[in-house]
Coordinates of C-alpha atoms in Angstrom, one line a residue:
S3 CA 27.3 34.7 0.0
S4 CA 28.2 32.3 2.8
K5 CA 25.0 33.4 4.7
F6 CA 23.0 32.8 1.5
L7 CA 24.3 29.2 1.3
L8 CA 23.9 28.5 5.0
I9 CA 20.2 29.5 4.9
H10 CA 19.0 28.6 1.4
L11 CA 20.8 25.3 0.9
P12 CA 19.2 23.6 3.9
A13 CA 15.8 25.2 3.1
T14 CA 16.0 23.9 -0.5
V15 CA 16.8 20.4 0.7
V16 CA 13.9 20.5 3.2
F17 CA 11.5 21.9 0.6
F18 CA 12.4 19.2 -2.1
G19 CA 12.2 16.5 0.6
F20 CA 8.8 17.6 1.6
L21 CA 7.7 17.8 -2.1
Y22 CA 9.0 14.3 -2.7
L23 CA 7.1 12.9 0.2
S24 CA 3.9 14.7 -0.6
I25 CA 3.5 13.8 -4.3
P26 CA 1.7 10.5 -3.6
I27 CA -1.1 12.6 -2.0
F28 CA -2.3 13.3 -5.5
Y29 CA -2.5 9.7 -6.6
N30 CA -5.9 8.0 -6.7
Y31 CA -5.5 4.7 -4.9
D32 CA -7.9 2.1 -6.2
K33 CA -9.6 -0.1 -3.5
S34 CA -9.4 -3.3 -5.5
N35 CA -5.6 -2.9 -6.1
I36 CA -5.1 -2.4 -2.3
E37 CA -7.4 -5.3 -1.5
N38 CA -5.4 -7.6 -3.8
L39 CA -2.1 -6.4 -2.3
I40 CA -3.2 -7.4 1.2
C41 CA -5.0 -10.6 0.2
K42 CA -2.7 -12.3 -2.3
N43 CA -4.0 -15.7 -1.2
N44 CA -6.8 -17.5 -3.0
N45 CA -8.6 -18.7 0.1
I46 CA -9.4 -15.2 1.6
K47 CA -10.9 -12.0 0.3
C48 CA -10.4 -8.5 1.5
V49 CA -13.0 -5.7 1.4
A50 CA -12.1 -2.1 2.1
R51 CA -15.4 -0.5 3.1
G52 CA -13.9 2.9 4.0
E53 CA -11.7 5.3 2.2
V54 CA -8.1 4.6 1.1
S55 CA -5.7 7.6 1.5
Y56 CA -2.0 8.4 1.7
N57 CA -0.2 10.0 4.6
F58 CA 3.5 10.9 4.8
F59 CA 3.8 11.5 8.5
P60 CA 5.6 9.9 10.4
T61 CA 6.6 7.7 7.4
P62 CA 5.0 7.3 4.0
R63 CA 1.9 5.0 4.3
I64 CA -1.4 4.1 2.7
K65 CA -4.3 4.2 5.2
I66 CA -7.4 2.1 4.9
R67 CA -10.5 2.6 6.9
D68 CA -12.8 -0.3 7.8
L69 CA -11.1 -3.4 6.3
V70 CA -12.8 -6.8 6.4
I71 CA -11.1 -10.1 5.5
N72 CA -13.4 -13.0 4.7
D73 CA -12.8 -16.8 4.3
L74 CA -14.1 -17.8 0.9
E75 CA -14.7 -21.4 1.7
T76 CA -16.8 -21.0 4.9
K77 CA -18.0 -17.4 4.2
N78 CA -17.0 -16.4 7.7
I79 CA -15.4 -13.1 8.7
L80 CA -11.8 -13.8 9.7
L81 CA -10.7 -10.3 10.6
T82 CA -12.2 -6.8 10.9
T83 CA -10.2 -3.7 11.6
D84 CA -11.0 0.0 11.8
H85 CA -7.6 1.2 10.7
A86 CA -5.1 -0.5 8.4
E87 CA -1.9 1.0 7.3
I88 CA 0.6 -0.2 4.7
K89 CA 4.0 1.3 5.2
L90 CA 5.9 2.3 2.1
S91 CA 9.6 2.5 1.5
F92 CA 11.1 5.9 0.8
K93 CA 12.2 4.6 -2.6
N94 CA 10.1 5.2 -5.7
L95 CA 7.4 7.4 -4.2
L96 CA 7.1 9.3 -7.5
T97 CA 5.7 6.3 -9.5
K98 CA 2.6 4.6 -8.0
D99 CA 3.3 1.3 -9.7
K100 CA 6.8 1.0 -8.2
H101 CA 5.9 1.5 -4.5
E102 CA 7.7 -0.9 -2.3
F103 CA 5.7 -2.1 0.7
K104 CA 7.5 -2.7 4.0
E105 CA 4.8 -3.8 6.5
I106 CA 1.2 -3.8 7.5
D107 CA -0.2 -2.3 10.7
L108 CA -3.8 -3.3 11.8
N109 CA -5.2 -1.1 14.6
N110 CA -8.3 -1.8 16.6
Y111 CA -8.9 -5.2 15.1
E112 CA -11.0 -8.3 15.9
I113 CA -9.9 -11.8 14.8
N114 CA -12.3 -14.8 14.8
F115 CA -10.2 -17.9 15.1
D116 CA -11.9 -21.2 14.6
L117 CA -9.9 -24.0 16.3
T118 CA -11.4 -26.7 14.1
N119 CA -9.9 -25.2 11.0
L120 CA -6.3 -24.9 12.1
K121 CA -4.9 -26.6 9.0
K122 CA -6.8 -24.1 6.8
Y123 CA -5.1 -21.2 8.6
K124 CA -1.7 -22.7 7.8
N125 CA -2.6 -22.6 4.1
I126 CA -3.2 -18.9 4.3
Y127 CA 0.4 -18.3 5.4
K128 CA 2.0 -20.7 2.9
K129 CA 3.0 -17.8 0.6
N130 CA 6.6 -16.9 1.0
N131 CA 6.4 -13.2 0.1
L132 CA 4.0 -12.0 2.8
L133 CA 4.8 -8.7 4.5
P134 CA 5.4 -8.4 8.3
I135 CA 2.1 -7.7 10.0
N136 CA 1.7 -5.8 13.3
F137 CA -1.6 -6.2 15.2
I138 CA -2.2 -3.3 17.6
K139 CA -4.8 -3.1 20.4
G140 CA -7.3 -5.7 19.3
K141 CA -9.2 -8.7 20.3
I142 CA -8.7 -12.4 19.3
I143 CA -11.8 -14.6 19.8
F144 CA -11.3 -18.4 19.8
F145 CA -14.2 -20.6 19.1
N146 CA -14.8 -24.3 18.3
E147 CA -17.3 -24.5 15.4
S148 CA -20.0 -22.3 16.9
N149 CA -19.0 -22.5 20.6
Y150 CA -17.1 -19.8 22.3
V151 CA -13.8 -21.0 23.9
A152 CA -11.8 -18.0 25.0
S153 CA -10.6 -14.5 24.0
I154 CA -7.5 -12.3 24.3
N155 CA -8.3 -8.6 24.9
D156 CA -5.9 -5.7 24.3
A157 CA -3.8 -8.0 22.1
N158 CA -0.7 -6.8 20.4
A159 CA 1.0 -9.1 18.0
S160 CA 3.7 -9.0 15.4
V161 CA 4.1 -11.6 12.7
I162 CA 7.1 -12.0 10.5
L163 CA 6.9 -14.6 7.8
N164 CA 10.1 -15.5 5.9
E165 CA 10.8 -18.2 3.4
Y166 CA 12.3 -20.5 6.0
S167 CA 10.7 -19.3 9.2
K168 CA 7.6 -18.0 10.8
E169 CA 7.8 -15.8 13.9
A170 CA 5.1 -14.3 16.0
V171 CA 4.9 -12.5 19.3
L172 CA 1.6 -12.1 21.0
K173 CA 0.9 -10.1 24.2
G174 CA -2.5 -9.4 25.7
K175 CA -5.0 -10.0 28.5

């Protein structure tokens, strides 16, 4: 009976852990809900052109293909990304409405940064409850109205926005 416990107890824990992590695969994630989650601000609008899916490896996350963020006032494209991932907490994976979001990863992105509208960009980040954002392997293009100024290639950045502080680290070429 001790061999039975040594083999079956860990196997049972692994099986139910795998089952717990894989249940959200069967949920249908609505694009408009995910778009509203990412773009809580009134000045920007998110459009998920590709599919929205769930993946539990290496951590639970919602994957979005081809995400575009537009500025509503100027109608310009602020950001395009091929792969966006919203990392989920391990808590409350069984109920879709109670998912806790930890951070957002944007892979293979392109940011169009207009230097004449710096004050407007500050208004985007005035919300206190924004998630940490990681920008991975992308390009940041700076322009002044319609004139090209500079660009940062192979840019990796992490942005952490708290109630009292804003922190960002940018590395690139």
